[in-house]
PDB file of N, CA, C and O in Angstrom:
ATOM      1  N   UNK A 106       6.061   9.381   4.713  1.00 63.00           N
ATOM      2  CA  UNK A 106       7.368   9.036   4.217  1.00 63.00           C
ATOM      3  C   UNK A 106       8.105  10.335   3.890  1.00 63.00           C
ATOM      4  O   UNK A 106       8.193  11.230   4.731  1.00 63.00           O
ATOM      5  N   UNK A 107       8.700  10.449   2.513  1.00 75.00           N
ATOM      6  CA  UNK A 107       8.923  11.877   2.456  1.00 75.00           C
ATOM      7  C   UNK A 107       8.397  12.506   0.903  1.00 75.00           C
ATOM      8  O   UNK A 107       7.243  12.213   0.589  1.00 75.00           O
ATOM      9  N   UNK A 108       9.104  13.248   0.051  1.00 83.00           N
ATOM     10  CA  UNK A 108       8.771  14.019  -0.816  1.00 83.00           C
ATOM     11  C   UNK A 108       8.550  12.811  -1.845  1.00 83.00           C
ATOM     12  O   UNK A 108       7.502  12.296  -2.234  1.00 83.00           O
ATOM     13  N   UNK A 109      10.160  12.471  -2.218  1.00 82.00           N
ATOM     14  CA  UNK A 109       9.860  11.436  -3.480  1.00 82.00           C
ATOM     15  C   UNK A 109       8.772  10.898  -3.508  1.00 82.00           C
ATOM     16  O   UNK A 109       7.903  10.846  -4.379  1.00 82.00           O
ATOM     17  N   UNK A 110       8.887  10.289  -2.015  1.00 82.00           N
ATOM     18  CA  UNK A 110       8.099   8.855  -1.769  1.00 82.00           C
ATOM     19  C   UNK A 110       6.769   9.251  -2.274  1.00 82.00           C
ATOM     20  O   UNK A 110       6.111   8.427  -2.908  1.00 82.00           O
ATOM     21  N   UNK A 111       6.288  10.505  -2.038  1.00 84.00           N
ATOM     22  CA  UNK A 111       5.025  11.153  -1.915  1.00 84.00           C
ATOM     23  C   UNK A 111       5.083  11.112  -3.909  1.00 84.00           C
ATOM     24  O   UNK A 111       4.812  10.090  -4.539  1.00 84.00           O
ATOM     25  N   UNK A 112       5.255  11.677  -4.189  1.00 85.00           N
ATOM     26  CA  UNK A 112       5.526  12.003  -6.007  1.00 85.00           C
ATOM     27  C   UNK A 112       5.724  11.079  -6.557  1.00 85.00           C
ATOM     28  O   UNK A 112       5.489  11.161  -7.763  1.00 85.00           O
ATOM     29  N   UNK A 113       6.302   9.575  -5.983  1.00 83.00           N
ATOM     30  CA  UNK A 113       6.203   7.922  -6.756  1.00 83.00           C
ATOM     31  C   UNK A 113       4.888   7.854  -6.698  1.00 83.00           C
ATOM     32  O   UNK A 113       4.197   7.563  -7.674  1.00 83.00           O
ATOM     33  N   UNK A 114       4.384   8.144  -5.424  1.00 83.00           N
ATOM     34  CA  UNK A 114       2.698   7.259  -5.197  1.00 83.00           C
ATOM     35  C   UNK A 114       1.777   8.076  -6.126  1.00 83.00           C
ATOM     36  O   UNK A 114       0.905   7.445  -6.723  1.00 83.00           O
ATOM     37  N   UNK A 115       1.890   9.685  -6.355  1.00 84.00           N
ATOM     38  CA  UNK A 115       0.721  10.238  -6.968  1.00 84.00           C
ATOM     39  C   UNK A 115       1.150  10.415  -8.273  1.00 84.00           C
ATOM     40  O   UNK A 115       0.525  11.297  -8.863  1.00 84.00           O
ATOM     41  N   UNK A 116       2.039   9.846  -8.931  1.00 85.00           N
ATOM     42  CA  UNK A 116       2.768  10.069 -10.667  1.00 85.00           C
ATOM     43  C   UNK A 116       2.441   8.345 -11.055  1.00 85.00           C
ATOM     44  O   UNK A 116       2.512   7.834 -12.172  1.00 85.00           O
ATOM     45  N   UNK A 117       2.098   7.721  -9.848  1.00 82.00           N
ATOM     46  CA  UNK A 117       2.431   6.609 -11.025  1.00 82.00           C
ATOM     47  C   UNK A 117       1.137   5.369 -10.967  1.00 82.00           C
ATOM     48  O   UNK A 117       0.409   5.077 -10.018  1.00 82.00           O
ATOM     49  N   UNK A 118       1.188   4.708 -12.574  1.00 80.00           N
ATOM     50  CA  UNK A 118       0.038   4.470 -13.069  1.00 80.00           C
ATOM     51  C   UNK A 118       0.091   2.430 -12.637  1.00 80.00           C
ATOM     52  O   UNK A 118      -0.582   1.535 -13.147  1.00 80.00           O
ATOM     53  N   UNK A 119       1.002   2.355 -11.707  1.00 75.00           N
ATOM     54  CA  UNK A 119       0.828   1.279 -11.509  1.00 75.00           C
ATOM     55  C   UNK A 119       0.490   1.202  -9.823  1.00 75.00           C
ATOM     56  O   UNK A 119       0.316   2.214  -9.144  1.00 75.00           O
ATOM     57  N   UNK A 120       0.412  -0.660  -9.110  1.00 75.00           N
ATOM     58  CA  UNK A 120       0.266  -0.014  -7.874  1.00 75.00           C
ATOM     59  C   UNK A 120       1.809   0.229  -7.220  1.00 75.00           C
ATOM     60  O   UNK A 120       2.866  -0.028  -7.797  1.00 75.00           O
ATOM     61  N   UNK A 121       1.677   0.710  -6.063  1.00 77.00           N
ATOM     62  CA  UNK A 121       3.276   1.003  -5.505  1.00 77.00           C
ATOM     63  C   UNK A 121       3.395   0.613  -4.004  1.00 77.00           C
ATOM     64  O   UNK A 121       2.765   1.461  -3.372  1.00 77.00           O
ATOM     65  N   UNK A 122       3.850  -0.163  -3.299  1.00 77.00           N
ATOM     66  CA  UNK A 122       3.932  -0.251  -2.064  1.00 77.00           C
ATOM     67  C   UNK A 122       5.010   0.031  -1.378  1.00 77.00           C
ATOM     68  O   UNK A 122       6.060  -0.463  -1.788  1.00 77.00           O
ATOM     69  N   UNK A 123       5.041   0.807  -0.284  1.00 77.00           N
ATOM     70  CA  UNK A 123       5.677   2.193   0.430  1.00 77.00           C
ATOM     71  C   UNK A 123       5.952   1.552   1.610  1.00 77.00           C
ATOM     72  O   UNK A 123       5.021   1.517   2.415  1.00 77.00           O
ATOM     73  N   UNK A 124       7.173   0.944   1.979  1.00 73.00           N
ATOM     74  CA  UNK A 124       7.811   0.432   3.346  1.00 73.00           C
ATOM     75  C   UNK A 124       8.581   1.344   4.057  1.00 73.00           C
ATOM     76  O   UNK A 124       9.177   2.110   3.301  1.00 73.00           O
ATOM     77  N   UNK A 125       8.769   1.524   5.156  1.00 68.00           N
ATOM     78  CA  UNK A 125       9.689   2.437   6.228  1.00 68.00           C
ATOM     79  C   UNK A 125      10.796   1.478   5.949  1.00 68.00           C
ATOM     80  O   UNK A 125      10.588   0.311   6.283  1.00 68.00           O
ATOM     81  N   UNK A 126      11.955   1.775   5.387  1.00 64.00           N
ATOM     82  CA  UNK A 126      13.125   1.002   5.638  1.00 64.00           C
ATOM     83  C   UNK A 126      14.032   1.407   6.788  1.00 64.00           C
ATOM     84  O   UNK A 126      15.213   1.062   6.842  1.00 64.00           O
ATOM     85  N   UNK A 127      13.519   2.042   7.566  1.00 64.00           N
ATOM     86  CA  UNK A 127      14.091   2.541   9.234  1.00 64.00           C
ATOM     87  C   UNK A 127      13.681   1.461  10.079  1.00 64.00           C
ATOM     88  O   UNK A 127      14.323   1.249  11.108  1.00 64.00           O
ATOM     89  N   UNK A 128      12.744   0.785   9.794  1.00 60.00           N
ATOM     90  CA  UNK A 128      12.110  -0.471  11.246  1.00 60.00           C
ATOM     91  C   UNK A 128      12.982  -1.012  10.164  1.00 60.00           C
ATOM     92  O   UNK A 128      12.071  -1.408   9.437  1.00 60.00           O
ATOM     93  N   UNK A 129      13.725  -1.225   9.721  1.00 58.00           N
ATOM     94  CA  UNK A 129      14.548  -2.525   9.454  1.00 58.00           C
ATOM     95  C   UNK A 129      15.651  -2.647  10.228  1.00 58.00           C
ATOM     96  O   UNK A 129      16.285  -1.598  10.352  1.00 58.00           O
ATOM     97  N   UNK A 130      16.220  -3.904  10.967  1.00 59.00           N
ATOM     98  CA  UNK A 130      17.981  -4.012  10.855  1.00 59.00           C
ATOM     99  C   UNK A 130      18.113  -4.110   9.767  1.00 59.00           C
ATOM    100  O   UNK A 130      17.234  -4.314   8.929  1.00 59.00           O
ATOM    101  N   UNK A 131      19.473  -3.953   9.575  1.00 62.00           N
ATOM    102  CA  UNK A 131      20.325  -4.188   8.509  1.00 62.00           C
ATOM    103  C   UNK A 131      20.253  -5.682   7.610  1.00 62.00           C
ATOM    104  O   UNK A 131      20.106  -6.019   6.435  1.00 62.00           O
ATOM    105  N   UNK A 132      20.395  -6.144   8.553  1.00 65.00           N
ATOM    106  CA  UNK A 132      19.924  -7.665   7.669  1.00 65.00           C
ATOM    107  C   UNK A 132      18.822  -8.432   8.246  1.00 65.00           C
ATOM    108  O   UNK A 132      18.896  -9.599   8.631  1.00 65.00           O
ATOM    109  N   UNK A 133      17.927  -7.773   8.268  1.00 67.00           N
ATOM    110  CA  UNK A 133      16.604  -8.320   8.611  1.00 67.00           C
ATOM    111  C   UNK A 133      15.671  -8.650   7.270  1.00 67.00           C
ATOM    112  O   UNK A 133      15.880  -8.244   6.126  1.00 67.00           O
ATOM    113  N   UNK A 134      14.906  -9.249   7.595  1.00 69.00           N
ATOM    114  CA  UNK A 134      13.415  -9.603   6.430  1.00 69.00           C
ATOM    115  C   UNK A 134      12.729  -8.901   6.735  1.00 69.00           C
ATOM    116  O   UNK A 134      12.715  -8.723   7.953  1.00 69.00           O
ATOM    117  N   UNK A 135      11.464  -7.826   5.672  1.00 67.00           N
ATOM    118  CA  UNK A 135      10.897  -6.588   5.701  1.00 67.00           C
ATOM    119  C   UNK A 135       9.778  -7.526   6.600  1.00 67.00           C
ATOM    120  O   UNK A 135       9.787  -8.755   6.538  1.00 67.00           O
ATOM    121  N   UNK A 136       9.030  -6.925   7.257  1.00 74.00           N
ATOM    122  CA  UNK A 136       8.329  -7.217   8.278  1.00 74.00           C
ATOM    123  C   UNK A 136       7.129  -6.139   8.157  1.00 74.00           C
ATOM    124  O   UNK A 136       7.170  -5.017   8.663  1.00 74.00           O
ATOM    125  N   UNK A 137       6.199  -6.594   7.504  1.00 78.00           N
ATOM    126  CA  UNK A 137       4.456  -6.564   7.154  1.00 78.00           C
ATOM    127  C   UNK A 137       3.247  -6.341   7.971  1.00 78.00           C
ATOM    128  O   UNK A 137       2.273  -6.876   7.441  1.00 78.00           O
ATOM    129  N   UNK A 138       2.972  -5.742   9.069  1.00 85.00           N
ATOM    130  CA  UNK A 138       2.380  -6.275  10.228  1.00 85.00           C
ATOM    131  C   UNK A 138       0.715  -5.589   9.458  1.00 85.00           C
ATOM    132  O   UNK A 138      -0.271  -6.320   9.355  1.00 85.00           O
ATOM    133  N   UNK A 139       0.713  -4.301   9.059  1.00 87.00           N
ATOM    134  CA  UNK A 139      -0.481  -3.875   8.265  1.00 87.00           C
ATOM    135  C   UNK A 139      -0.261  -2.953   7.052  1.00 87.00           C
ATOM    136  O   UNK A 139       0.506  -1.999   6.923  1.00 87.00           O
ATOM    137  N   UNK A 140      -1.378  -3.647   5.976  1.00 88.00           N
ATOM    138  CA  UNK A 140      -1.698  -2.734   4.634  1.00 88.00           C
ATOM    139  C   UNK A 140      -2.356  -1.865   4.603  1.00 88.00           C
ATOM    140  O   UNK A 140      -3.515  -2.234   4.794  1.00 88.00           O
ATOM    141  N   UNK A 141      -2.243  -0.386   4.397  1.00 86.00           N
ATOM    142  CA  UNK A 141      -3.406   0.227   4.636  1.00 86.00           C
ATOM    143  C   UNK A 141      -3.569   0.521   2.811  1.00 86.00           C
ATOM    144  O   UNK A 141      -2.621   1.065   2.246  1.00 86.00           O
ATOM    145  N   UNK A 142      -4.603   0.189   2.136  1.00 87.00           N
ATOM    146  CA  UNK A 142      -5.220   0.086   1.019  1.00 87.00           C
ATOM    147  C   UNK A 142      -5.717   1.630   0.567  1.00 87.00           C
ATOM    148  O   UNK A 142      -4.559   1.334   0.861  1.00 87.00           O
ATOM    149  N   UNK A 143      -6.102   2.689   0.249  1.00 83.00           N
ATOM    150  CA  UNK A 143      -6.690   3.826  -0.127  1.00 83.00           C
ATOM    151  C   UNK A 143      -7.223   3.235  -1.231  1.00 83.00           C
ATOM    152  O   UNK A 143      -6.574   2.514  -1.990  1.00 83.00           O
ATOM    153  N   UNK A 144      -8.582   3.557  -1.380  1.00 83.00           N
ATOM    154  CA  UNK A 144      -9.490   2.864  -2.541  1.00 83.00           C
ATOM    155  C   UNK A 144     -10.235   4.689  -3.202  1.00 83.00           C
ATOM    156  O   UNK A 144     -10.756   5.600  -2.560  1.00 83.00           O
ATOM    157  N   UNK A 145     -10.042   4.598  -4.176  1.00 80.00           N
ATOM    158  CA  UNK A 145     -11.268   5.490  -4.988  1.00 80.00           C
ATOM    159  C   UNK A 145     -12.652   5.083  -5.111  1.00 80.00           C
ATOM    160  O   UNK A 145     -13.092   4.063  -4.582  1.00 80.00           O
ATOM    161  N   UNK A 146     -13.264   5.802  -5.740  1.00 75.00           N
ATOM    162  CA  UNK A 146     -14.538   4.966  -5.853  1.00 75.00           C
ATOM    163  C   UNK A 146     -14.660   4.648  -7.757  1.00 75.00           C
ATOM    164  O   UNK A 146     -15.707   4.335  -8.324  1.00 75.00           O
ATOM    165  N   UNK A 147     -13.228   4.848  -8.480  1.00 75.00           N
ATOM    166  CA  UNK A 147     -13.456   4.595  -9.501  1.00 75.00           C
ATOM    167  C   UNK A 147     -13.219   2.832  -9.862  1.00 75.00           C
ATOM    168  O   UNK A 147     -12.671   1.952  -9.198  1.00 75.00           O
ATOM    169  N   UNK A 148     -13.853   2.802 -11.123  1.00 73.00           N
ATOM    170  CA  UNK A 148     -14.205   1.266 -11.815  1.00 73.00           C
ATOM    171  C   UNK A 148     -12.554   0.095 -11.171  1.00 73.00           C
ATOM    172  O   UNK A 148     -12.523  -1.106 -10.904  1.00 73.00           O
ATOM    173  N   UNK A 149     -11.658   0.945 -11.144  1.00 78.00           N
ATOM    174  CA  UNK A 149     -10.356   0.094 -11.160  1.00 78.00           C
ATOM    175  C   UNK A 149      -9.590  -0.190  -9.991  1.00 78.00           C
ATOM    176  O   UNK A 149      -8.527  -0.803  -9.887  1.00 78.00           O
ATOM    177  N   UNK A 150     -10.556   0.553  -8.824  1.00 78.00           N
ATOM    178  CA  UNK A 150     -10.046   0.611  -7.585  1.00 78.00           C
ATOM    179  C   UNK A 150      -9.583  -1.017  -6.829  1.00 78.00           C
ATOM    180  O   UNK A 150      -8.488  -1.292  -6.339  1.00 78.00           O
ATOM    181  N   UNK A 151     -10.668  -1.819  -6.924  1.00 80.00           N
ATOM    182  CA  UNK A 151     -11.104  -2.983  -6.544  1.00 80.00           C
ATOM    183  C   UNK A 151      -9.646  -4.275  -7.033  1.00 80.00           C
ATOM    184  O   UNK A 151      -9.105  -5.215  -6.452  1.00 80.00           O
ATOM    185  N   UNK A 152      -9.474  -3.502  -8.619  1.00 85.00           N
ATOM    186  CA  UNK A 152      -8.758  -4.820  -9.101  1.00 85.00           C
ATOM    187  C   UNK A 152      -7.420  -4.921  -8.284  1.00 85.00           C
ATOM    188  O   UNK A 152      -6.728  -5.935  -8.369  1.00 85.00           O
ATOM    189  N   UNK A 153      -7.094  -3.951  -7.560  1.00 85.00           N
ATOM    190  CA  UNK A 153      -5.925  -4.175  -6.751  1.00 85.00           C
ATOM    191  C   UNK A 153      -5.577  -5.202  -5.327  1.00 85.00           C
ATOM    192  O   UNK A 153      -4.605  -5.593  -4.680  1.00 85.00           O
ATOM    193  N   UNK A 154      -6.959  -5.315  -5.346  1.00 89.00           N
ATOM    194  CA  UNK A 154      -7.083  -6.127  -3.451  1.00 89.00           C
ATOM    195  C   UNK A 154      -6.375  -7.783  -4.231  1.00 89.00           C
ATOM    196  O   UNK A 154      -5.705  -8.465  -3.455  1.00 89.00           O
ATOM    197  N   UNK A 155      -6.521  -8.212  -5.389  1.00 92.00           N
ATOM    198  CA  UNK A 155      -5.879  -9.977  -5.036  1.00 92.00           C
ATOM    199  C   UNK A 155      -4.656  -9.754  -5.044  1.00 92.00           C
ATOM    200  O   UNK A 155      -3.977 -10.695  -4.633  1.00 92.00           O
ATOM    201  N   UNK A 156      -3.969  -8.614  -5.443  1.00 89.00           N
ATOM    202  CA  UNK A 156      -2.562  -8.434  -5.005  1.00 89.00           C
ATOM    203  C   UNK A 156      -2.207  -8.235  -3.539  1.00 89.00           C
ATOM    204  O   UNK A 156      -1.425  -9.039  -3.030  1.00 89.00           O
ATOM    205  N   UNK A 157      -2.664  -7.327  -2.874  1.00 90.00           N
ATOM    206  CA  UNK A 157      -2.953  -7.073  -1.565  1.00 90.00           C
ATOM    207  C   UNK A 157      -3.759  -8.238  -0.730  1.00 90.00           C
ATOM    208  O   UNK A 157      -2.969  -8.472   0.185  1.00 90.00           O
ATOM    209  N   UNK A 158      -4.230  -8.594  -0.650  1.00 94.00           N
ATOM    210  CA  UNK A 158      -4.229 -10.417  -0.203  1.00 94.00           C
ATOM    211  C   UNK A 158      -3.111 -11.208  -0.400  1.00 94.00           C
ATOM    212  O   UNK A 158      -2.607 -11.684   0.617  1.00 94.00           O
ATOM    213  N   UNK A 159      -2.709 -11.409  -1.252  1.00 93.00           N
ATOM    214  CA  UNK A 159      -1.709 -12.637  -1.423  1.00 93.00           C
ATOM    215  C   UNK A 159      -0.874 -12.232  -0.531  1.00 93.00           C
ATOM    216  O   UNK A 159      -0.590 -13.052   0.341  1.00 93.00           O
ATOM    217  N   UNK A 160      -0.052 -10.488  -0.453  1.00 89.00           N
ATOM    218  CA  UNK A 160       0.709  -9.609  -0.055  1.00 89.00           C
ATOM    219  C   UNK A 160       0.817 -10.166   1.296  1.00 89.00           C
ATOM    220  O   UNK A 160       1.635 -10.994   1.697  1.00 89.00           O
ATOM    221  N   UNK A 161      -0.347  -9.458   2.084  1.00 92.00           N
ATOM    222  CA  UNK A 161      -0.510  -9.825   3.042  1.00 92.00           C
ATOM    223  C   UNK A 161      -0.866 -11.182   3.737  1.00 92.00           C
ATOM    224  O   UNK A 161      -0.946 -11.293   4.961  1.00 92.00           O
ATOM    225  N   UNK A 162      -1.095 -12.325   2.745  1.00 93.00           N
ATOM    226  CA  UNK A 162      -1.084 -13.703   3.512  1.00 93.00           C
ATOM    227  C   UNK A 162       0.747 -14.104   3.698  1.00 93.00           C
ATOM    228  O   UNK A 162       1.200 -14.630   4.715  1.00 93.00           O
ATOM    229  N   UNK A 163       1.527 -13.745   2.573  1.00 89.00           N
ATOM    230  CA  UNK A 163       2.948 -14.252   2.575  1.00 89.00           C
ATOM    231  C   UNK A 163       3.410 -13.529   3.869  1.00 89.00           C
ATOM    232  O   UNK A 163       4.313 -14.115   4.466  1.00 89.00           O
ATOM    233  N   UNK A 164       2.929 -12.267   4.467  1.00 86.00           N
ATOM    234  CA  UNK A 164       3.234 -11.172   5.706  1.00 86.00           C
ATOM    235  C   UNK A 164       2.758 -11.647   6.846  1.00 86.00           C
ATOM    236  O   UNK A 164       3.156 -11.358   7.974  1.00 86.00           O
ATOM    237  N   UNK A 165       1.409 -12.802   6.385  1.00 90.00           N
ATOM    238  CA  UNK A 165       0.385 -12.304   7.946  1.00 90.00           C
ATOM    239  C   UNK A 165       0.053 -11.457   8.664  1.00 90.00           C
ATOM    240  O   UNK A 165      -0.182 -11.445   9.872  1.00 90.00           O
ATOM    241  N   UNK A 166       0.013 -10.235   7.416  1.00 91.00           N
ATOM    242  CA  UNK A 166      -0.579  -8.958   7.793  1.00 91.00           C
ATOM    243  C   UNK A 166      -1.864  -8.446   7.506  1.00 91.00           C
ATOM    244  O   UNK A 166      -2.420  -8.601   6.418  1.00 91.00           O
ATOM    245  N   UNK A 167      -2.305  -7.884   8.391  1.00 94.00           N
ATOM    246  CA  UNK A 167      -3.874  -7.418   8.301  1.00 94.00           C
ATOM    247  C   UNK A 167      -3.804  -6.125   7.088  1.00 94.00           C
ATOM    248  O   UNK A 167      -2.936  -5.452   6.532  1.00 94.00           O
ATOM    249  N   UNK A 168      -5.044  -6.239   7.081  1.00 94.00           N
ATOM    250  CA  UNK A 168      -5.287  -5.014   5.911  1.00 94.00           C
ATOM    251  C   UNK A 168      -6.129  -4.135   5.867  1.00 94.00           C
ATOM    252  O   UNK A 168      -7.149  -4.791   5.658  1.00 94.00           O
ATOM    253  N   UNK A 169      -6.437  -3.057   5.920  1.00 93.00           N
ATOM    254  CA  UNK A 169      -7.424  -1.960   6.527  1.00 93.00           C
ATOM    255  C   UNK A 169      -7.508  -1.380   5.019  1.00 93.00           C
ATOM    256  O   UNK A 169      -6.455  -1.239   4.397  1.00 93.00           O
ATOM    257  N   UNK A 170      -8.983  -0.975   4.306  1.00 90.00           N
ATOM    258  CA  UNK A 170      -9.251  -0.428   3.612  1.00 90.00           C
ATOM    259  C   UNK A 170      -9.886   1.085   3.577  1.00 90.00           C
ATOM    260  O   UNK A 170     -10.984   1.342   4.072  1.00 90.00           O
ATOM    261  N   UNK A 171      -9.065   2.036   2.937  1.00 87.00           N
ATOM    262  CA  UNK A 171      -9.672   3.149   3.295  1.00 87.00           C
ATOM    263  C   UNK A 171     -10.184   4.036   1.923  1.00 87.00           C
ATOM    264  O   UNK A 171      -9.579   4.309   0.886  1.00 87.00           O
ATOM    265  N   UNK A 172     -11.421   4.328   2.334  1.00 83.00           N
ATOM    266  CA  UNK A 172     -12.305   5.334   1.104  1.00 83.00           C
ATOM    267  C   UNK A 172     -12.682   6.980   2.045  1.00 83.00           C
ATOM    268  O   UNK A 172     -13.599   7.322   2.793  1.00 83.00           O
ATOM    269  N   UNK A 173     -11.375   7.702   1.487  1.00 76.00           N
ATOM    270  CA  UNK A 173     -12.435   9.094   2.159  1.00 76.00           C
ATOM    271  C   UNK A 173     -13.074   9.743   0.709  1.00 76.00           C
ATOM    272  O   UNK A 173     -12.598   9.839  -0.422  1.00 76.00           O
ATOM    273  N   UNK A 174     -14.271  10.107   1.250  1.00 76.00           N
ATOM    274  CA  UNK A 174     -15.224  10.685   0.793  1.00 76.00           C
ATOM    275  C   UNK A 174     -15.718  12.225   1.540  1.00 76.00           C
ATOM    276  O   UNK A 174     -16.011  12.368   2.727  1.00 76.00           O
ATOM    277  N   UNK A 175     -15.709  13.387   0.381  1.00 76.00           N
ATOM    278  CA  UNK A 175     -15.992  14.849   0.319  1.00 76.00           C
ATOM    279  C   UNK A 175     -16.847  14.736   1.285  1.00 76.00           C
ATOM    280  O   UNK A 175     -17.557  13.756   1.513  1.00 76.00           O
ATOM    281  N   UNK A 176     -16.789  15.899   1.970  1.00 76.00           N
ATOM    282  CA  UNK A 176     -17.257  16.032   3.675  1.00 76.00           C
ATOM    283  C   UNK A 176     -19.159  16.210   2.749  1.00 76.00           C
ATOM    284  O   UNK A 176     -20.169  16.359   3.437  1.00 76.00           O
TER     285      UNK A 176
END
């Protein structure tokens, strides 16, 4: 995305979901096709997926979970 976008996602203590508003027309409905999830491996990572489900059933979008882990 770009700078802000980048400094919303790593400043903030809630979750945040990050759309391209360029694949939009103008008066179109945001259009969901995949979630990509980044998981930690800390205690609180997890509680985020029933949001991200529901998310993606109202989308019918798939959802890819990602954990990187130190080489």
């Amino acid at each position: 995305m770009g700078s802000v976008a980048e400094r919303v996602l790593r400043a903030s203590r809630h979750p945040v979901l990050v759309a391209n508003p360029t694949a939009l027309a103008a008066d179109a409905q945001p259009i969901l096709r995949r979630i990509l999830v980044p998981l930690d491996v800390g205690p609180l990572a997890a509680e985020i997926l029933p949001l991200v489900i529901e998310i993606a059933k109202g989308f019918g979008a798939g959802i890819t979970l990602f954990r990187a882990l130190p080489p």
